Every structure is written in structure tokens, then in C-alpha cells.
Short mmCIF file of N, CA and C in Angstrom, two decimals:
data_model
loop_
_atom_site.label_atom_id
_atom_site.label_comp_id
_atom_site.label_asym_id
_atom_site.label_seq_id
_atom_site.Cartn_x
_atom_site.Cartn_y
_atom_site.Cartn_z
N MET A 22 233.62 202.51 -130.32
CA MET A 22 232.63 202.19 -131.31
C MET A 22 231.89 200.93 -130.86
N SER A 23 230.57 200.92 -130.94
CA SER A 23 229.77 199.77 -130.54
C SER A 23 228.90 199.34 -131.70
N THR A 24 228.15 198.24 -131.51
CA THR A 24 227.26 197.79 -132.57
C THR A 24 226.10 198.75 -132.76
N ASN A 25 225.93 199.71 -131.85
CA ASN A 25 224.91 200.73 -132.02
C ASN A 25 225.43 201.92 -132.82
N ASP A 26 226.74 202.04 -132.96
CA ASP A 26 227.37 203.18 -133.60
C ASP A 26 228.56 202.74 -134.45
N PRO A 27 228.29 202.06 -135.57
CA PRO A 27 229.42 201.55 -136.37
C PRO A 27 230.10 202.65 -137.17
N GLU A 28 231.34 202.37 -137.51
CA GLU A 28 232.08 203.21 -138.47
C GLU A 28 231.55 202.82 -139.85
N VAL A 29 231.12 203.80 -140.64
CA VAL A 29 230.49 203.55 -141.93
C VAL A 29 231.42 203.97 -143.05
N ARG A 30 231.56 203.09 -144.06
CA ARG A 30 232.38 203.42 -145.23
C ARG A 30 231.63 203.00 -146.49
N PHE A 31 231.27 203.97 -147.31
CA PHE A 31 230.63 203.73 -148.59
C PHE A 31 231.70 203.50 -149.63
N ASP A 32 231.59 202.42 -150.41
CA ASP A 32 232.62 202.08 -151.38
C ASP A 32 232.14 202.43 -152.79
N GLU A 33 232.61 203.56 -153.28
CA GLU A 33 232.20 204.04 -154.61
C GLU A 33 232.66 203.13 -155.73
N ARG A 34 233.72 202.35 -155.51
CA ARG A 34 234.24 201.45 -156.56
C ARG A 34 233.19 200.43 -156.97
N PHE A 35 232.33 200.03 -156.05
CA PHE A 35 231.35 198.98 -156.32
C PHE A 35 229.93 199.52 -156.24
N SER A 36 229.76 200.80 -156.54
CA SER A 36 228.46 201.45 -156.39
C SER A 36 228.15 202.28 -157.63
N ASP A 37 226.86 202.46 -157.88
CA ASP A 37 226.42 203.31 -158.99
C ASP A 37 226.70 204.77 -158.67
N PRO A 38 227.01 205.57 -159.70
CA PRO A 38 227.15 207.01 -159.47
C PRO A 38 225.85 207.57 -158.90
N GLY A 39 225.97 208.42 -157.92
CA GLY A 39 224.79 209.04 -157.32
C GLY A 39 224.15 208.23 -156.20
N SER A 40 224.59 206.99 -156.01
CA SER A 40 224.04 206.21 -154.89
C SER A 40 224.80 206.58 -153.63
N GLY A 41 224.26 206.18 -152.50
CA GLY A 41 224.90 206.53 -151.24
C GLY A 41 224.86 205.38 -150.26
N ALA A 42 225.46 205.61 -149.12
CA ALA A 42 225.54 204.58 -148.08
C ALA A 42 224.14 204.20 -147.60
N THR A 43 223.95 202.92 -147.39
CA THR A 43 222.72 202.43 -146.79
C THR A 43 222.76 202.76 -145.30
N PRO A 44 221.74 203.40 -144.76
CA PRO A 44 221.75 203.72 -143.32
C PRO A 44 221.82 202.46 -142.46
N TRP A 45 222.58 202.53 -141.36
CA TRP A 45 222.71 201.39 -140.46
C TRP A 45 221.34 200.93 -139.97
N GLU A 46 220.42 201.84 -139.74
CA GLU A 46 219.09 201.46 -139.26
C GLU A 46 218.39 200.54 -140.25
N THR A 47 218.58 200.77 -141.54
CA THR A 47 218.00 199.92 -142.58
C THR A 47 218.62 198.53 -142.54
N VAL A 48 219.94 198.47 -142.41
CA VAL A 48 220.65 197.18 -142.35
C VAL A 48 220.22 196.41 -141.10
N ARG A 49 220.18 197.10 -139.97
CA ARG A 49 219.76 196.45 -138.73
C ARG A 49 218.33 195.91 -138.87
N GLY A 50 217.47 196.65 -139.56
CA GLY A 50 216.10 196.18 -139.81
C GLY A 50 216.08 194.87 -140.59
N VAL A 51 216.98 194.74 -141.57
CA VAL A 51 217.07 193.48 -142.33
C VAL A 51 217.53 192.35 -141.41
N LEU A 52 218.53 192.62 -140.56
CA LEU A 52 219.02 191.60 -139.63
C LEU A 52 217.94 191.18 -138.64
N GLU A 53 217.13 192.12 -138.21
CA GLU A 53 216.07 191.80 -137.25
C GLU A 53 214.93 191.02 -137.87
N SER A 54 214.62 191.28 -139.13
CA SER A 54 213.43 190.68 -139.75
C SER A 54 213.70 189.47 -140.63
N ALA A 55 214.95 189.22 -140.99
CA ALA A 55 215.26 188.12 -141.92
C ALA A 55 214.78 186.79 -141.37
N GLN A 56 214.15 186.02 -142.21
CA GLN A 56 213.66 184.70 -141.82
C GLN A 56 214.72 183.62 -141.99
N LEU A 57 215.69 183.86 -142.87
CA LEU A 57 216.69 182.84 -143.16
C LEU A 57 218.06 183.49 -143.36
N PHE A 58 219.06 182.84 -142.83
CA PHE A 58 220.46 183.24 -143.02
C PHE A 58 221.21 182.03 -143.56
N TRP A 59 222.34 182.28 -144.18
CA TRP A 59 223.29 181.24 -144.58
C TRP A 59 224.55 181.48 -143.76
N ILE A 60 225.03 180.43 -143.10
CA ILE A 60 226.25 180.55 -142.31
C ILE A 60 227.39 179.85 -143.03
N THR A 61 228.55 180.48 -143.02
CA THR A 61 229.76 179.88 -143.56
C THR A 61 230.72 179.65 -142.41
N THR A 62 231.14 178.40 -142.25
CA THR A 62 232.18 178.01 -141.29
C THR A 62 233.29 177.37 -142.08
N VAL A 63 234.39 177.06 -141.40
CA VAL A 63 235.55 176.48 -142.08
C VAL A 63 235.87 175.11 -141.49
N ARG A 64 235.94 174.10 -142.34
CA ARG A 64 236.29 172.74 -141.91
C ARG A 64 237.77 172.67 -141.51
N SER A 65 238.13 171.62 -140.82
CA SER A 65 239.52 171.47 -140.34
C SER A 65 240.52 171.42 -141.50
N ASP A 66 240.09 171.00 -142.69
CA ASP A 66 241.01 170.94 -143.83
C ASP A 66 240.98 172.24 -144.65
N GLY A 67 240.27 173.26 -144.15
CA GLY A 67 240.24 174.55 -144.82
C GLY A 67 239.10 174.77 -145.79
N ARG A 68 238.35 173.71 -146.08
CA ARG A 68 237.22 173.87 -147.00
C ARG A 68 236.07 174.59 -146.31
N PRO A 69 235.35 175.44 -147.05
CA PRO A 69 234.20 176.12 -146.45
C PRO A 69 233.02 175.17 -146.31
N HIS A 70 232.19 175.44 -145.34
CA HIS A 70 230.93 174.73 -145.15
C HIS A 70 229.84 175.79 -145.05
N VAL A 71 228.83 175.70 -145.91
CA VAL A 71 227.76 176.69 -145.96
C VAL A 71 226.43 175.97 -145.78
N THR A 72 225.59 176.50 -144.90
CA THR A 72 224.29 175.88 -144.65
C THR A 72 223.29 176.94 -144.19
N PRO A 73 222.00 176.75 -144.49
CA PRO A 73 221.00 177.72 -144.04
C PRO A 73 220.62 177.48 -142.58
N LEU A 74 220.19 178.56 -141.93
CA LEU A 74 219.68 178.45 -140.56
C LEU A 74 218.84 179.67 -140.22
N VAL A 75 218.10 179.57 -139.13
CA VAL A 75 217.36 180.73 -138.63
C VAL A 75 218.21 181.38 -137.55
N ALA A 76 218.10 182.68 -137.42
CA ALA A 76 218.90 183.42 -136.45
C ALA A 76 218.09 184.57 -135.89
N VAL A 77 218.53 185.06 -134.75
CA VAL A 77 217.87 186.18 -134.08
C VAL A 77 218.90 187.27 -133.81
N TRP A 78 218.56 188.51 -134.17
CA TRP A 78 219.38 189.67 -133.84
C TRP A 78 218.88 190.21 -132.51
N LEU A 79 219.74 190.24 -131.51
CA LEU A 79 219.37 190.73 -130.19
C LEU A 79 220.58 191.35 -129.53
N ASP A 80 220.43 192.52 -128.95
CA ASP A 80 221.49 193.21 -128.24
C ASP A 80 222.74 193.43 -129.10
N GLY A 81 222.54 193.76 -130.38
CA GLY A 81 223.66 194.05 -131.25
C GLY A 81 224.47 192.85 -131.66
N GLN A 82 223.87 191.65 -131.53
CA GLN A 82 224.56 190.42 -131.92
C GLN A 82 223.59 189.52 -132.67
N LEU A 83 224.14 188.68 -133.55
CA LEU A 83 223.35 187.69 -134.27
C LEU A 83 223.52 186.36 -133.56
N HIS A 84 222.42 185.67 -133.28
CA HIS A 84 222.44 184.41 -132.53
C HIS A 84 221.89 183.28 -133.39
N PHE A 85 222.49 182.11 -133.27
CA PHE A 85 222.00 180.94 -133.99
C PHE A 85 222.18 179.71 -133.11
N THR A 86 221.55 178.62 -133.53
CA THR A 86 221.65 177.36 -132.80
C THR A 86 222.14 176.27 -133.75
N THR A 87 222.69 175.22 -133.15
CA THR A 87 223.12 174.05 -133.93
C THR A 87 223.26 172.87 -132.98
N GLY A 88 223.02 171.69 -133.50
CA GLY A 88 223.28 170.48 -132.72
C GLY A 88 224.77 170.28 -132.55
N ALA A 89 225.18 169.70 -131.45
CA ALA A 89 226.61 169.52 -131.15
C ALA A 89 227.32 168.66 -132.18
N ALA A 90 226.62 167.74 -132.83
CA ALA A 90 227.24 166.84 -133.81
C ALA A 90 227.13 167.37 -135.24
N GLU A 91 226.44 168.48 -135.45
CA GLU A 91 226.30 169.03 -136.80
C GLU A 91 227.64 169.59 -137.28
N GLN A 92 227.84 169.59 -138.60
CA GLN A 92 229.11 170.00 -139.18
C GLN A 92 229.52 171.40 -138.74
N LYS A 93 228.57 172.34 -138.69
CA LYS A 93 228.95 173.70 -138.30
C LYS A 93 229.46 173.75 -136.87
N ALA A 94 228.88 172.96 -135.97
CA ALA A 94 229.37 172.92 -134.58
C ALA A 94 230.76 172.30 -134.53
N VAL A 95 230.97 171.25 -135.28
CA VAL A 95 232.30 170.62 -135.34
C VAL A 95 233.32 171.62 -135.86
N ASN A 96 232.96 172.34 -136.92
CA ASN A 96 233.86 173.35 -137.49
C ASN A 96 234.19 174.45 -136.49
N LEU A 97 233.19 174.87 -135.73
CA LEU A 97 233.40 175.94 -134.76
C LEU A 97 234.34 175.51 -133.63
N GLY A 98 234.46 174.23 -133.41
CA GLY A 98 235.41 173.73 -132.42
C GLY A 98 236.85 174.03 -132.80
N GLY A 99 237.13 174.20 -134.08
CA GLY A 99 238.49 174.47 -134.54
C GLY A 99 238.71 175.89 -135.04
N ASN A 100 237.64 176.54 -135.51
CA ASN A 100 237.76 177.89 -136.04
C ASN A 100 236.43 178.59 -135.82
N ARG A 101 236.40 179.57 -134.96
CA ARG A 101 235.14 180.22 -134.58
C ARG A 101 234.77 181.40 -135.48
N GLN A 102 235.59 181.72 -136.48
CA GLN A 102 235.26 182.81 -137.39
C GLN A 102 234.17 182.35 -138.36
N VAL A 103 233.15 183.20 -138.51
CA VAL A 103 232.02 182.86 -139.36
C VAL A 103 231.61 184.06 -140.19
N ALA A 104 230.83 183.77 -141.21
CA ALA A 104 230.10 184.80 -141.96
C ALA A 104 228.67 184.32 -142.05
N LEU A 105 227.73 185.21 -141.77
CA LEU A 105 226.31 184.93 -141.93
C LEU A 105 225.76 185.91 -142.96
N THR A 106 224.99 185.39 -143.92
CA THR A 106 224.46 186.23 -144.98
C THR A 106 222.95 186.10 -145.04
N THR A 107 222.31 187.17 -145.47
CA THR A 107 220.87 187.17 -145.71
C THR A 107 220.58 188.19 -146.79
N GLY A 108 219.40 188.13 -147.33
CA GLY A 108 219.00 189.08 -148.37
C GLY A 108 217.91 188.50 -149.23
N CYS A 109 217.92 188.87 -150.51
CA CYS A 109 216.91 188.35 -151.42
C CYS A 109 217.59 187.79 -152.66
N ASP A 110 216.85 187.04 -153.44
CA ASP A 110 217.44 186.37 -154.60
C ASP A 110 217.21 187.14 -155.91
N HIS A 111 217.03 188.44 -155.81
CA HIS A 111 216.87 189.28 -157.00
C HIS A 111 218.14 190.10 -157.19
N TRP A 112 218.58 190.26 -158.42
CA TRP A 112 219.80 191.03 -158.68
C TRP A 112 219.53 192.51 -158.76
N ASP A 113 218.27 192.91 -159.02
CA ASP A 113 217.98 194.31 -159.29
C ASP A 113 217.16 195.02 -158.22
N ARG A 114 216.92 194.37 -157.09
CA ARG A 114 216.18 195.03 -156.00
C ARG A 114 216.50 194.33 -154.68
N GLY A 115 216.32 195.05 -153.61
CA GLY A 115 216.53 194.49 -152.28
C GLY A 115 217.87 194.88 -151.68
N LEU A 116 218.18 194.22 -150.57
CA LEU A 116 219.41 194.48 -149.84
C LEU A 116 219.96 193.16 -149.33
N ASP A 117 221.21 192.88 -149.67
CA ASP A 117 221.89 191.69 -149.15
C ASP A 117 222.84 192.15 -148.06
N VAL A 118 222.95 191.34 -147.00
CA VAL A 118 223.77 191.72 -145.85
C VAL A 118 224.66 190.55 -145.45
N VAL A 119 225.92 190.84 -145.16
CA VAL A 119 226.90 189.86 -144.69
C VAL A 119 227.41 190.32 -143.33
N VAL A 120 227.39 189.43 -142.35
CA VAL A 120 227.91 189.71 -141.01
C VAL A 120 229.13 188.83 -140.80
N GLU A 121 230.27 189.43 -140.48
CA GLU A 121 231.50 188.68 -140.17
C GLU A 121 231.82 188.85 -138.70
N GLY A 122 232.23 187.76 -138.05
CA GLY A 122 232.59 187.84 -136.65
C GLY A 122 233.02 186.49 -136.10
N VAL A 123 233.10 186.41 -134.79
CA VAL A 123 233.51 185.21 -134.07
C VAL A 123 232.29 184.64 -133.35
N ALA A 124 232.03 183.36 -133.52
CA ALA A 124 230.91 182.69 -132.85
C ALA A 124 231.37 182.19 -131.48
N VAL A 125 230.61 182.57 -130.46
CA VAL A 125 230.92 182.16 -129.08
C VAL A 125 229.67 181.57 -128.46
N ARG A 126 229.85 180.47 -127.73
CA ARG A 126 228.72 179.82 -127.05
C ARG A 126 228.06 180.76 -126.06
N VAL A 127 226.75 180.69 -126.00
CA VAL A 127 225.96 181.39 -125.00
C VAL A 127 225.51 180.34 -124.00
N THR A 128 225.87 180.52 -122.74
CA THR A 128 225.51 179.54 -121.71
C THR A 128 224.85 180.17 -120.49
N ALA A 129 224.87 181.49 -120.38
CA ALA A 129 224.27 182.16 -119.23
C ALA A 129 222.75 182.03 -119.32
N ARG A 130 222.15 181.48 -118.28
CA ARG A 130 220.71 181.23 -118.29
C ARG A 130 219.87 182.47 -118.61
N PRO A 131 220.15 183.65 -118.01
CA PRO A 131 219.33 184.82 -118.35
C PRO A 131 219.39 185.17 -119.85
N ALA A 132 220.57 185.06 -120.45
CA ALA A 132 220.70 185.33 -121.89
C ALA A 132 219.93 184.29 -122.70
N LEU A 133 220.03 183.03 -122.31
CA LEU A 133 219.30 181.97 -123.01
C LEU A 133 217.79 182.15 -122.90
N GLU A 134 217.31 182.57 -121.72
CA GLU A 134 215.87 182.82 -121.53
C GLU A 134 215.40 183.93 -122.47
N ARG A 135 216.17 185.02 -122.56
CA ARG A 135 215.81 186.13 -123.45
C ARG A 135 215.83 185.68 -124.91
N LEU A 136 216.82 184.86 -125.26
CA LEU A 136 216.91 184.38 -126.64
C LEU A 136 215.77 183.44 -126.98
N ALA A 137 215.41 182.55 -126.08
CA ALA A 137 214.28 181.64 -126.32
C ALA A 137 213.01 182.45 -126.57
N ALA A 138 212.80 183.49 -125.78
CA ALA A 138 211.63 184.36 -125.96
C ALA A 138 211.70 185.09 -127.30
N ALA A 139 212.89 185.52 -127.69
CA ALA A 139 213.06 186.23 -128.97
C ALA A 139 212.77 185.31 -130.15
N TRP A 140 213.23 184.05 -130.09
CA TRP A 140 212.95 183.10 -131.16
C TRP A 140 211.45 182.87 -131.28
N ALA A 141 210.78 182.64 -130.16
CA ALA A 141 209.34 182.39 -130.17
C ALA A 141 208.58 183.59 -130.73
N ALA A 142 208.99 184.79 -130.34
CA ALA A 142 208.30 186.00 -130.81
C ALA A 142 208.52 186.25 -132.30
N LYS A 143 209.73 186.01 -132.77
CA LYS A 143 210.05 186.30 -134.17
C LYS A 143 209.24 185.43 -135.12
N TRP A 144 209.04 184.19 -134.77
CA TRP A 144 208.34 183.27 -135.67
C TRP A 144 206.97 182.86 -135.14
N ASN A 145 206.33 183.77 -134.41
CA ASN A 145 204.96 183.53 -133.92
C ASN A 145 204.81 182.18 -133.23
N GLY A 146 205.80 181.81 -132.45
CA GLY A 146 205.72 180.57 -131.67
C GLY A 146 206.14 179.32 -132.40
N GLU A 147 206.52 179.42 -133.68
CA GLU A 147 206.92 178.22 -134.44
C GLU A 147 208.28 177.69 -134.00
N TRP A 148 209.14 178.54 -133.47
CA TRP A 148 210.44 178.11 -132.98
C TRP A 148 210.45 178.30 -131.47
N ARG A 149 210.08 177.25 -130.76
CA ARG A 149 210.05 177.30 -129.30
C ARG A 149 211.16 176.43 -128.74
N PHE A 150 211.88 176.98 -127.80
CA PHE A 150 212.97 176.26 -127.15
C PHE A 150 212.78 176.28 -125.64
N ARG A 151 213.21 175.21 -125.01
CA ARG A 151 213.29 175.13 -123.55
C ARG A 151 214.76 175.31 -123.19
N VAL A 152 215.04 176.17 -122.23
CA VAL A 152 216.42 176.43 -121.82
C VAL A 152 216.93 175.28 -120.97
N THR A 153 218.17 174.84 -121.28
CA THR A 153 218.83 173.78 -120.52
C THR A 153 220.18 174.31 -120.03
N ALA A 154 220.90 173.49 -119.33
CA ALA A 154 222.23 173.88 -118.84
C ALA A 154 223.21 174.08 -120.00
N ASP A 155 222.99 173.43 -121.14
CA ASP A 155 223.91 173.50 -122.28
C ASP A 155 223.44 174.40 -123.41
N GLY A 156 222.20 174.85 -123.36
CA GLY A 156 221.67 175.67 -124.45
C GLY A 156 220.17 175.55 -124.53
N PHE A 157 219.68 174.99 -125.63
CA PHE A 157 218.24 174.84 -125.86
C PHE A 157 217.89 173.38 -126.06
N ALA A 158 216.65 173.04 -125.72
CA ALA A 158 216.06 171.76 -126.09
C ALA A 158 214.87 172.07 -126.98
N HIS A 159 214.70 171.29 -128.03
CA HIS A 159 213.56 171.44 -128.94
C HIS A 159 212.35 170.74 -128.35
N GLN A 160 211.20 171.04 -128.89
CA GLN A 160 209.97 170.38 -128.46
C GLN A 160 210.05 168.87 -128.69
N ASP A 161 210.79 168.46 -129.73
CA ASP A 161 210.92 167.03 -130.02
C ASP A 161 211.99 166.35 -129.17
N GLY A 162 212.63 167.10 -128.29
CA GLY A 162 213.64 166.53 -127.40
C GLY A 162 215.07 166.74 -127.84
N GLY A 163 215.29 167.15 -129.08
CA GLY A 163 216.65 167.38 -129.55
C GLY A 163 217.29 168.57 -128.85
N ALA A 164 218.61 168.53 -128.72
CA ALA A 164 219.35 169.60 -128.03
C ALA A 164 220.10 170.47 -129.04
N SER A 165 220.25 171.73 -128.70
CA SER A 165 220.99 172.67 -129.54
C SER A 165 221.92 173.51 -128.69
N LEU A 166 223.10 173.75 -129.22
CA LEU A 166 224.02 174.74 -128.67
C LEU A 166 223.59 176.10 -129.21
N VAL A 167 223.82 177.14 -128.44
CA VAL A 167 223.45 178.49 -128.86
C VAL A 167 224.73 179.30 -128.98
N PHE A 168 224.85 180.05 -130.08
CA PHE A 168 226.02 180.86 -130.34
C PHE A 168 225.62 182.31 -130.59
N ALA A 169 226.52 183.22 -130.24
CA ALA A 169 226.37 184.65 -130.51
C ALA A 169 227.52 185.09 -131.40
N VAL A 170 227.22 185.95 -132.34
CA VAL A 170 228.23 186.55 -133.20
C VAL A 170 228.11 188.06 -133.07
N ARG A 171 229.11 188.65 -132.46
CA ARG A 171 229.20 190.11 -132.37
C ARG A 171 229.92 190.57 -133.62
N PRO A 172 229.27 191.40 -134.45
CA PRO A 172 229.90 191.76 -135.73
C PRO A 172 231.23 192.49 -135.56
N ALA A 173 232.19 192.08 -136.37
CA ALA A 173 233.41 192.85 -136.55
C ALA A 173 233.20 193.75 -137.76
N LYS A 174 232.51 193.19 -138.76
CA LYS A 174 232.26 193.91 -140.01
C LYS A 174 230.93 193.43 -140.57
N VAL A 175 230.18 194.37 -141.11
CA VAL A 175 228.94 194.06 -141.81
C VAL A 175 229.03 194.73 -143.17
N LEU A 176 228.67 194.01 -144.21
CA LEU A 176 228.61 194.56 -145.57
C LEU A 176 227.16 194.58 -146.01
N ALA A 177 226.74 195.69 -146.61
CA ALA A 177 225.40 195.81 -147.17
C ALA A 177 225.53 196.08 -148.65
N PHE A 178 224.81 195.30 -149.44
CA PHE A 178 224.84 195.41 -150.89
C PHE A 178 223.44 195.82 -151.37
N ALA A 179 223.26 197.11 -151.65
CA ALA A 179 221.99 197.61 -152.16
C ALA A 179 221.92 197.30 -153.65
N LYS A 180 220.72 196.93 -154.10
CA LYS A 180 220.54 196.57 -155.51
C LYS A 180 219.44 197.43 -156.12
N GLY A 181 219.55 197.65 -157.44
CA GLY A 181 218.58 198.51 -158.11
C GLY A 181 218.86 199.97 -157.79
N GLY A 182 220.05 200.39 -157.89
CA GLY A 182 220.67 201.61 -157.38
C GLY A 182 221.81 201.07 -156.54
N PHE A 183 222.70 200.37 -157.22
CA PHE A 183 223.72 199.56 -156.54
C PHE A 183 224.63 200.40 -155.65
N GLY A 184 224.85 199.89 -154.45
CA GLY A 184 225.74 200.56 -153.51
C GLY A 184 226.28 199.56 -152.51
N GLN A 185 227.55 199.67 -152.20
CA GLN A 185 228.19 198.80 -151.22
C GLN A 185 228.64 199.63 -150.03
N THR A 186 228.15 199.26 -148.85
CA THR A 186 228.50 199.97 -147.62
C THR A 186 229.08 198.98 -146.63
N ALA A 187 230.18 199.37 -146.00
CA ALA A 187 230.80 198.54 -144.95
C ALA A 187 230.62 199.24 -143.62
N TYR A 188 230.32 198.45 -142.60
CA TYR A 188 230.17 198.94 -141.24
C TYR A 188 231.18 198.17 -140.40
N ARG A 189 232.02 198.89 -139.68
CA ARG A 189 233.03 198.25 -138.82
C ARG A 189 232.70 198.57 -137.37
N PHE A 190 232.89 197.56 -136.55
CA PHE A 190 232.58 197.66 -135.13
C PHE A 190 233.85 197.42 -134.34
N ASP A 191 234.06 198.18 -133.29
CA ASP A 191 235.25 198.01 -132.44
C ASP A 191 236.52 198.00 -133.29
N GLY A 192 236.58 198.87 -134.28
CA GLY A 192 237.75 198.97 -135.13
C GLY A 192 237.93 197.79 -136.07
N GLY A 193 236.89 196.97 -136.26
CA GLY A 193 236.97 195.82 -137.16
C GLY A 193 237.61 194.59 -136.55
N ARG A 194 237.95 194.67 -135.25
CA ARG A 194 238.54 193.49 -134.58
C ARG A 194 237.47 192.42 -134.42
N LEU A 195 237.89 191.19 -134.46
CA LEU A 195 236.97 190.08 -134.22
C LEU A 195 236.81 189.94 -132.70
N ALA A 196 235.91 190.74 -132.17
CA ALA A 196 235.72 190.81 -130.71
C ALA A 196 234.85 189.66 -130.22
N GLU A 197 235.08 189.27 -128.98
CA GLU A 197 234.26 188.25 -128.35
C GLU A 197 232.86 188.79 -128.11
N PRO A 198 231.83 188.03 -128.43
CA PRO A 198 230.46 188.47 -128.13
C PRO A 198 230.25 188.60 -126.62
N ARG A 199 229.27 189.41 -126.30
CA ARG A 199 228.84 189.53 -124.90
C ARG A 199 227.80 188.46 -124.68
N THR A 200 228.06 187.55 -123.74
CA THR A 200 227.11 186.46 -123.50
C THR A 200 226.57 186.52 -122.09
#
């Protein structure tokens, strides 16, 4: 099973009668087009840390950046399991999506070059990065680490015809991303 062919499970317990599974293509479209995600990491004392960020879906993985001294980067040093969420703020329409997986640094120059181009294309050039040996450099000179999250599990919550669909990848194992 790959991120192109997930195992799909529709959960009738949390869905309206007559509703059905959200197609993976629809969920992937949300991941590709979302302008904002919220990432949840875990602090060393077990408390959650949640913060917004921009991310890019590329090659079946969700990618994000962070400064090395930012709380999420510090948290990832001790626990690389994350959840990234996106969707809309309406209870009766739209689709909310949660991606669970392991965040792994991306350091291979060809992958970083492709990701820098993807960020620039997604936001019409507003997010431009220069590739460095450690990740990305911003136009203002700040540095960012780049991470990839290969989904172990994705949850889609359809609203206004409520339906909950789970997608499992590689048997739901928290697999290492391909970097």
C-alpha cells in the first residue's frame, strides 16, 4: 500500500445515514490546495504544542519548514510524531483533514530544490526559499529546516452530510518519509 493507494475505511458510527466515504482524490486535493495547516507536536514534558504553518503536498508527503530554535523544531528533536490539520471553520460545510505521521528532515539537495519550486508555485512567488546545506534560507536571511511527513493515517471529516473516512498507508505504520 502506498500514499497513492491507501486502505480506505468509512466509519458509520460518526457519519450521517446515507453518506459515504470521501474519495481519496478529494482529500488529496485539499492537501494540495490548503493555504494553512496547524501542526501538533509534543513537548518534552508531554504537553502538546499547536501552531499554524504553511505546507506543501509533494510526492505523497506533506512538507513544512521551521526555524531550528522554534518550539516545534525543539519538540521534534525528542518526538518526531506529528499531526497536521487543515480544513474550514464551518461546522456545516467543507472538509477537514488530519494527517498523522513521523516528521523527518529533508536534506537532499534535489528534493530541497523541488520543494523550493513547489512553495514558490503554490503561493505565486510569495514564499521563496534559497536552498542551503541545512534546508532553506528566507529572502530576509533567516534559515529554516525542512521536514517531510509521510502519512501513516489520514482522517477526513465531511460536513453538511457528515462522514468520517480513514485512510491508512503502509498498514498504518509510522513509516519514515522518503527524502
